[in-house]
Coordinates of C-alpha atoms in Angstrom, one line a residue:
M1 CA 40.9 -41.3 -7.0
E2 CA 40.8 -37.6 -7.8
K3 CA 37.8 -38.1 -10.0
I4 CA 35.9 -39.9 -7.2
T5 CA 36.8 -37.2 -4.7
F6 CA 35.5 -34.5 -7.1
I7 CA 32.2 -36.4 -7.6
I8 CA 31.7 -36.8 -3.9
T9 CA 32.5 -33.2 -3.3
L10 CA 30.1 -32.1 -6.0
C11 CA 27.3 -34.3 -4.6
L12 CA 27.8 -32.9 -1.1
F13 CA 27.8 -29.3 -2.5
L14 CA 24.6 -30.0 -4.5
A15 CA 22.9 -31.7 -1.5
F16 CA 23.8 -28.9 0.8
N17 CA 22.7 -26.2 -1.6
G18 CA 19.5 -28.1 -2.4
A19 CA 18.7 -28.2 1.3
T20 CA 19.2 -24.5 1.7
A21 CA 18.0 -23.3 -1.6
N22 CA 16.3 -19.9 -1.7
K23 CA 12.5 -20.4 -2.0
H24 CA 11.7 -17.4 -4.2
A25 CA 11.1 -17.7 -7.9
P26 CA 14.2 -16.5 -9.7
E27 CA 12.3 -14.6 -12.3
T28 CA 9.3 -12.3 -12.4
K29 CA 7.4 -10.1 -14.9
Y30 CA 8.3 -7.1 -12.7
P31 CA 12.0 -7.1 -12.0
T32 CA 12.0 -3.5 -10.7
Y33 CA 9.8 -0.9 -9.1
K34 CA 11.2 1.8 -11.4
G35 CA 8.8 3.0 -14.0
L36 CA 5.7 1.7 -12.1
I37 CA 2.8 3.3 -10.1
M38 CA 1.8 1.0 -7.3
A39 CA -1.0 1.5 -4.7
G40 CA -1.6 0.3 -1.2
Y41 CA -4.4 -2.3 -0.9
Q42 CA -6.1 -2.6 2.5
G43 CA -8.6 -5.4 1.9
W44 CA -10.0 -5.0 5.4
F45 CA -13.8 -4.8 4.8
R46 CA -15.0 -7.8 6.7
L47 CA -18.4 -9.4 6.4
P48 CA -20.0 -9.8 9.9
D49 CA -21.5 -13.1 11.0
N50 CA -25.0 -11.7 10.4
Q51 CA -24.1 -11.1 6.7
I52 CA -25.1 -7.4 7.0
M53 CA -22.4 -4.8 6.3
Y54 CA -22.6 -1.6 8.4
P55 CA -26.0 -2.4 9.9
N56 CA -26.2 0.8 12.0
E57 CA -25.7 4.2 10.4
K58 CA -24.6 5.6 13.8
E59 CA -21.6 3.3 13.7
I60 CA -20.4 4.2 10.2
R61 CA -16.6 4.9 10.0
I62 CA -16.1 5.3 6.3
D63 CA -16.3 8.6 4.4
M64 CA -16.7 7.4 0.8
W65 CA -19.1 4.8 -0.6
P66 CA -17.9 2.3 -3.3
D67 CA -19.7 2.0 -6.7
V68 CA -20.8 -1.7 -6.4
N69 CA -22.4 -2.1 -9.8
E70 CA -19.7 -4.4 -11.1
Y71 CA -19.4 -6.7 -8.1
Q72 CA -20.7 -10.3 -8.4
K73 CA -21.4 -10.5 -4.7
T74 CA -22.6 -7.7 -2.5
Y75 CA -24.3 -7.6 0.9
P76 CA -27.1 -5.4 2.4
T77 CA -26.3 -2.6 4.8
G78 CA -28.4 -0.6 7.2
L79 CA -28.4 2.4 4.9
K80 CA -30.7 3.5 2.2
H81 CA -30.3 5.4 -1.1
A82 CA -32.5 8.4 -1.8
D83 CA -34.9 6.2 -3.8
G84 CA -35.4 4.0 -0.7
S85 CA -33.4 1.0 -1.9
T86 CA -31.0 -0.7 0.4
A87 CA -27.4 0.3 0.0
S88 CA -25.0 -2.6 -0.6
F89 CA -21.3 -3.1 0.1
F90 CA -18.7 -5.7 -0.8
N91 CA -16.7 -8.2 1.3
S92 CA -13.0 -7.9 0.8
A93 CA -12.5 -11.6 1.4
D94 CA -14.7 -12.7 -1.5
K95 CA -12.7 -14.0 -4.4
S96 CA -14.9 -12.2 -6.9
T97 CA -14.3 -8.9 -5.1
V98 CA -10.5 -9.2 -5.4
D99 CA -10.8 -10.4 -9.0
T100 CA -12.9 -7.3 -9.8
H101 CA -10.3 -5.0 -8.3
F102 CA -7.4 -6.5 -10.1
R103 CA -9.3 -6.5 -13.4
W104 CA -9.8 -2.7 -12.9
M105 CA -6.0 -2.3 -12.3
K106 CA -5.3 -4.0 -15.7
E107 CA -8.1 -2.1 -17.5
Y108 CA -6.9 1.3 -16.3
G109 CA -3.2 0.8 -16.2
L110 CA -2.4 0.7 -12.5
D111 CA 0.7 -1.4 -12.4
G112 CA -0.1 -3.2 -9.2
V113 CA -0.5 -3.0 -5.4
F114 CA 1.3 -3.6 -2.1
M115 CA -0.9 -6.0 0.0
Q116 CA -1.1 -4.6 3.5
R117 CA -0.1 -7.2 6.1
F118 CA -0.9 -5.7 9.5
F119 CA 0.9 -6.8 12.6
G120 CA -2.2 -8.2 14.1
A121 CA -2.7 -10.6 11.2
A122 CA 0.9 -11.7 11.4
R123 CA 0.6 -12.2 15.2
S124 CA -2.4 -14.6 15.0
R125 CA -2.8 -15.8 11.5
A126 CA -5.2 -18.7 10.8
A127 CA -5.4 -20.7 7.6
Q128 CA -8.9 -19.4 6.8
S129 CA -8.6 -15.9 8.3
H130 CA -10.0 -12.9 6.5
A131 CA -6.5 -11.5 5.9
T132 CA -5.2 -14.7 4.5
K133 CA -8.1 -15.1 2.1
V134 CA -7.6 -11.6 0.8
L135 CA -3.9 -12.4 0.2
T136 CA -4.6 -15.7 -1.4
H137 CA -7.1 -14.2 -3.8
G138 CA -4.9 -11.2 -4.5
F139 CA -1.9 -13.3 -5.6
E140 CA -4.1 -15.4 -7.8
A141 CA -5.7 -12.3 -9.4
A142 CA -2.3 -10.7 -9.8
S143 CA -1.1 -13.6 -11.9
K144 CA -4.4 -13.7 -13.8
Y145 CA -4.2 -10.0 -14.8
D146 CA -0.4 -9.6 -14.9
R147 CA -0.3 -7.1 -12.1
A148 CA 2.7 -6.5 -9.9
I149 CA 2.1 -7.5 -6.2
A150 CA 4.2 -7.4 -3.1
I151 CA 3.8 -7.7 0.7
M152 CA 3.8 -4.5 2.9
Y153 CA 4.1 -5.2 6.6
D154 CA 2.3 -2.5 8.5
L155 CA 3.5 -2.2 12.1
S156 CA 0.2 -0.8 13.2
G157 CA -1.0 -3.1 16.0
L158 CA 2.5 -3.8 17.4
R159 CA 2.1 -3.0 21.1
G160 CA 5.8 -2.5 21.9
K161 CA 5.6 -4.4 25.2
N162 CA 7.0 -8.0 25.0
E163 CA 6.6 -7.9 21.2
D164 CA 9.1 -7.4 18.4
C165 CA 9.7 -8.3 14.8
S166 CA 10.3 -12.0 15.5
T167 CA 6.6 -12.3 14.7
L168 CA 7.2 -10.9 11.2
I169 CA 10.1 -13.3 10.6
E170 CA 7.9 -16.2 11.3
D171 CA 5.0 -14.7 9.3
W172 CA 7.3 -14.2 6.3
K173 CA 8.3 -17.9 6.4
Y174 CA 4.6 -18.8 6.5
L175 CA 3.8 -16.6 3.5
V176 CA 6.6 -18.0 1.5
D177 CA 6.0 -21.6 2.5
S178 CA 2.3 -21.8 2.7
L179 CA 0.9 -19.1 0.4
K180 CA 3.9 -19.1 -2.0
V181 CA 3.8 -15.4 -2.3
T182 CA 7.2 -15.1 -4.0
D183 CA 6.5 -18.1 -6.2
Q184 CA 2.8 -17.9 -7.1
K185 CA 1.2 -20.3 -9.5
G186 CA 0.9 -19.2 -13.1
T187 CA 2.6 -16.0 -14.2
K188 CA 5.1 -14.8 -11.7
T189 CA 4.4 -11.2 -10.9
Y190 CA 5.8 -10.6 -7.4
L191 CA 7.5 -7.2 -7.5
H192 CA 11.3 -7.3 -7.4
H193 CA 13.7 -4.5 -7.0
N194 CA 17.4 -4.6 -7.6
G195 CA 16.8 -8.1 -8.8
K196 CA 15.3 -9.3 -5.5
P197 CA 11.8 -9.7 -4.1
L198 CA 10.7 -6.5 -2.5
V199 CA 9.2 -6.5 1.0
A200 CA 7.9 -3.2 2.5
I201 CA 8.0 -2.4 6.2
W202 CA 5.7 0.5 7.0
G203 CA 5.4 2.6 10.2
V204 CA 9.0 3.3 11.2
G205 CA 9.8 6.6 12.9
F206 CA 6.3 7.9 13.7
P207 CA 6.1 9.6 17.2
D208 CA 2.5 8.5 17.8
R209 CA 3.3 4.8 17.9
P210 CA 3.5 2.8 21.1
Y211 CA 6.7 1.1 20.1
N212 CA 10.3 2.3 20.2
I213 CA 12.1 1.6 16.9
R214 CA 15.3 0.9 18.8
N215 CA 14.0 -2.1 20.7
I216 CA 11.6 -4.0 18.4
G217 CA 14.2 -5.9 16.5
L218 CA 14.0 -4.0 13.2
E219 CA 17.7 -4.5 12.3
R220 CA 17.3 -8.3 12.9
F221 CA 14.2 -8.4 10.7
I222 CA 16.1 -6.4 8.0
D223 CA 19.1 -8.7 8.2
F224 CA 16.8 -11.8 8.0
L225 CA 15.0 -10.5 4.9
K226 CA 18.3 -9.6 3.2
N227 CA 20.6 -12.5 4.2
D228 CA 18.7 -15.6 5.3
P229 CA 19.8 -18.3 2.9
V230 CA 16.3 -19.8 2.5
Y231 CA 13.8 -16.9 3.0
G232 CA 16.0 -13.9 2.5
G233 CA 17.7 -12.5 -0.6
C234 CA 15.1 -9.7 -0.6
S235 CA 15.1 -6.0 -1.2
I236 CA 13.4 -3.7 1.4
M237 CA 11.3 -0.6 1.2
M238 CA 10.7 1.3 4.4
G239 CA 7.7 3.5 5.1
V240 CA 8.6 6.6 7.1
P241 CA 7.2 10.0 8.0
T242 CA 7.2 12.8 5.5
F243 CA 9.9 14.8 7.3
W244 CA 12.2 11.8 8.0
R245 CA 15.2 13.6 6.5
D246 CA 15.2 16.5 8.9
L247 CA 13.8 14.4 11.8
N248 CA 11.2 17.0 12.7
A249 CA 7.5 17.7 12.3
D250 CA 5.8 14.3 11.9
S251 CA 9.0 12.3 12.6
N252 CA 10.8 11.0 15.6
H253 CA 13.8 13.1 16.4
D254 CA 16.0 10.0 16.9
P255 CA 18.9 9.8 14.3
Y256 CA 18.7 6.0 14.6
L257 CA 15.9 6.3 12.0
H258 CA 18.6 7.3 9.5
E259 CA 20.7 4.3 10.4
L260 CA 17.8 2.0 9.7
I261 CA 17.0 3.8 6.4
K262 CA 20.6 3.3 5.2
Q263 CA 20.1 -0.4 5.4
V264 CA 17.2 -0.6 3.0
D265 CA 16.7 -0.2 -0.8
I266 CA 13.8 2.2 -1.0
V267 CA 12.5 5.1 1.2
L268 CA 8.7 5.7 1.1
P269 CA 7.6 8.8 3.0
W270 CA 4.0 8.9 4.1
M271 CA 2.6 12.2 2.7
V272 CA -1.1 11.8 3.4
Q273 CA -2.5 14.9 5.2
R274 CA 0.9 16.7 4.9
F275 CA -0.1 18.7 1.8
S276 CA -3.3 20.4 0.8
P277 CA -4.8 22.2 -2.2
L278 CA -6.2 24.7 0.3
L279 CA -2.7 26.1 1.0
H280 CA -1.4 28.5 -1.7
N281 CA 1.5 27.1 -3.7
D282 CA 1.7 24.0 -1.5
M283 CA 2.9 22.0 -4.5
D284 CA 6.1 24.1 -4.3
R285 CA 6.7 22.8 -0.8
Y286 CA 5.8 19.2 -2.0
R287 CA 8.3 19.6 -4.8
D288 CA 11.1 20.9 -2.5
V289 CA 10.6 18.0 -0.1
I290 CA 10.9 15.5 -3.0
L291 CA 14.0 17.2 -4.4
G292 CA 15.7 17.3 -1.0
D293 CA 14.8 13.6 -0.3
I294 CA 16.1 12.5 -3.7
A295 CA 19.4 14.3 -3.1
W296 CA 19.8 12.6 0.3
C297 CA 19.0 9.2 -1.1
K298 CA 21.4 9.5 -4.0
E299 CA 24.2 10.3 -1.5
Y300 CA 23.6 7.0 0.2
N301 CA 22.7 5.0 -2.9
I302 CA 19.1 4.5 -1.9
D303 CA 16.0 4.7 -4.2
Y304 CA 13.1 6.9 -3.4
V305 CA 9.4 6.7 -4.0
P306 CA 7.1 9.7 -3.3
C307 CA 3.5 9.2 -2.0
V308 CA 0.5 10.8 -3.7
Y309 CA -3.1 10.7 -2.6
P310 CA -6.4 12.0 -4.1
G311 CA -7.8 13.8 -1.1
F312 CA -8.6 13.0 2.6
S313 CA -11.6 12.8 4.8
W314 CA -12.3 11.0 8.1
H315 CA -15.3 12.8 9.5
N316 CA -17.3 9.7 10.3
L317 CA -14.3 8.0 11.8
S318 CA -13.4 11.0 13.9
V319 CA -17.0 11.1 15.4
H320 CA -16.0 7.8 17.2
E321 CA -12.2 8.2 17.6
F322 CA -11.9 11.9 18.3
P323 CA -15.3 13.0 19.7
D324 CA -13.7 16.2 21.1
D325 CA -12.1 17.0 17.7
I326 CA -14.6 16.0 15.0
K327 CA -13.1 16.6 11.6
P328 CA -15.0 18.3 8.7
V329 CA -16.2 16.2 5.7
G330 CA -13.6 16.4 2.9
S331 CA -11.0 18.2 4.9
I332 CA -8.5 17.9 2.1
P333 CA -10.8 18.2 -1.0
R334 CA -10.2 16.3 -4.2
Q335 CA -11.2 19.2 -6.4
G336 CA -12.4 16.9 -9.2
G337 CA -8.9 15.3 -9.5
N338 CA -6.9 18.5 -9.7
F339 CA -5.1 17.9 -6.3
Y340 CA -4.2 14.3 -7.3
W341 CA -2.9 15.4 -10.7
Q342 CA -0.9 18.3 -9.2
Q343 CA 1.0 15.7 -7.0
M344 CA 1.4 13.2 -9.8
S345 CA 2.9 15.8 -12.3
T346 CA 5.0 17.5 -9.6
A347 CA 6.5 14.2 -8.5
I348 CA 7.3 13.1 -12.0
R349 CA 8.7 16.5 -12.9
S350 CA 10.9 16.5 -9.7
G351 CA 12.6 13.3 -10.8
A352 CA 10.5 10.5 -9.3
E353 CA 11.2 7.2 -11.0
M354 CA 8.3 5.4 -9.3
I355 CA 5.2 6.4 -7.4
Y356 CA 3.2 5.0 -4.4
V357 CA -0.5 5.9 -4.4
A358 CA -2.4 6.0 -1.0
M359 CA -4.6 4.1 -1.4
F360 CA -6.5 1.7 -3.7
D361 CA -9.5 0.9 -1.5
E362 CA -9.3 3.1 1.5
V363 CA -12.7 4.6 2.0
N364 CA -12.3 5.1 5.8
E365 CA -10.0 8.1 5.2
G366 CA -11.4 9.1 1.8
T367 CA -8.2 8.3 -0.1
A368 CA -9.6 5.5 -2.4
I369 CA -8.8 5.6 -6.1
F370 CA -11.0 2.6 -7.0
K371 CA -14.6 3.1 -8.2
V372 CA -16.7 5.1 -5.7
T373 CA -20.1 6.6 -6.2
D374 CA -21.0 10.3 -6.4
N375 CA -24.4 9.2 -5.1
P376 CA -23.8 7.6 -1.7
P377 CA -26.5 6.5 0.7
V378 CA -28.5 9.2 2.5
S379 CA -28.2 9.5 6.3
D380 CA -29.0 11.9 9.0
V381 CA -25.9 10.8 10.9
A382 CA -23.2 9.7 8.5
Q383 CA -21.8 12.1 5.8
F384 CA -20.0 11.0 2.7
V385 CA -17.6 12.6 0.2
G386 CA -18.7 12.6 -3.4
L387 CA -16.7 12.8 -6.6
D388 CA -17.4 16.4 -7.7
G389 CA -19.6 15.1 -10.6
K390 CA -16.8 12.9 -12.0
P391 CA -17.4 9.3 -13.1
S392 CA -16.7 6.6 -10.6
D393 CA -13.6 5.4 -12.5
H394 CA -12.0 8.9 -12.7
Y395 CA -9.1 8.3 -10.4
L396 CA -8.3 4.9 -11.9
W397 CA -8.2 6.6 -15.3
L398 CA -6.0 9.4 -14.1
T399 CA -3.6 6.9 -12.5
G400 CA -3.2 5.1 -15.8
E401 CA -2.5 8.3 -17.6
A402 CA 0.2 9.2 -15.0
A403 CA 1.8 5.8 -15.4
K404 CA 2.2 6.4 -19.2
M405 CA 3.8 9.8 -18.5
L406 CA 6.1 8.4 -15.8
R407 CA 7.4 6.0 -18.4
K408 CA 7.6 8.7 -21.0
E409 CA 5.0 6.9 -23.2
K410 CA 3.1 10.2 -23.3
P411 CA 4.4 13.8 -22.7
L412 CA 4.0 15.0 -19.2
V413 CA 1.2 17.6 -18.7
F414 CA 0.7 19.8 -15.7
I415 CA -3.0 20.4 -16.2
Q416 CA -5.3 17.5 -15.4
P417 CA -5.9 15.6 -18.6
Q418 CA -9.4 15.2 -19.9
R419 CA -11.0 12.2 -21.5
K420 CA -12.1 12.6 -25.1

C-alpha cells in the first residue's frame, strides 16, 4: 500500500511540475554577462511601401550613412553620391541584413547584442510586424554565429495614462511561447546572468518621460520576471540615468528609484551625451562616476555595467524635433576612435567586468559602431558625420580589441591600438 501511495504521489508531482515547467532552455553558451561586451541593436530602419528609403533629403533624420557594400539587398533613396549615383540603404527587417550584422559581430569579436523591444511594439505586436521579423531573424543569426542575444524592453512609447507594465508581461509570454527567445532553435545563445535568462528594462528614472515610475507596475513586472513559475526565473538589468546614484542631474530625484534598483541583478547607466572629449580631463569624471557606482552596487550585491559610446550627433534629427535648438553636426566628436577608446580603457581600468556599447546600428544619433561610410551622400540640406579617414569597420575592430583586454587575453593599453 505504501508503495502504491508513493507511486501515485510521484505521478501527481511529475504531472503538476510538468504542467508548470519553466519554458526557458536550462543551458546556454553564455551563462553570464561578465567578461562580455554587448551592444544595443535598434533594428528600426523600416522599408516604406514605395520601396524607397529616405525619398526626400529634406526629411532625413539620420546623421551617419551605413557602408552598404556587403548587403545582399539594398534599396534606393532620394539622395545621390558625389559621382551622381543613387545612394542605397538597407531594410532592418530583411533576413540578409540581420545575418550580415551578426556575421560582423562574430568576425570582429563583439560578443552579442541586446535586441531593443520598444513599448509600442509590445503594445500592438503582429505576427508579421517589422519588429517581430527583426527579432526572429536576430535569434536565428545569433544561433548561427554563436553570438549572445537578449531582450531589452525600452519603455519609450509608454504614455503613462491608463498604461502600465501589464503589456510587457503579456509580451514576454508571447516572445517565450511564439518566438522561443529563451529556447531558440540550434545553438542556445540567449544571454544568462547569475544562471538565469537576462531581461533588460530600459528607461527607468529619467525626468523627461511621460510616466511616473511609481505607478506603472514596475515592481509587478520585476516580480513576474523573477518568480513566475512558467515564464519567470529570470535575472534583470535596469537601464537608468547616469547620475542615478545621487538622484540628481539627469535623474529623477525620487528615492523610489533606488528601491527598484535593489530588486534587480545589474545596473546599466545611460551615459550617452554625459561625457565629451571636448572637456578637459572628462575621463577623470567618467572614472569617478564608475568607481562610485561600483562601490554602491557592491554594498547591495548588484552587478554593474558601464555604457560606452563612440561619439554623438543628431543635427538632422534636431532640425525636425528641435527647430529652435538645432544641434551642430558631430557635437560629440569621435576623434578617429580616441574618445571611444578612452572610455573603453577607463571603464576596464576602473574595474568594469562587462561593458554595454551604445549602439550597434544607431545612425540617427551618430552612435553606430557597425560599418558606416566616410563618403556619405551629398546634400544641400542633410549633413553627415564621417569617420575621420578611418575604415568603415574601425569601431567594430576596436570593440573586438577591447573585448580581449576585458577578458585579459591581451594587456590593457590606454592609447588607441593600431592595426598592423
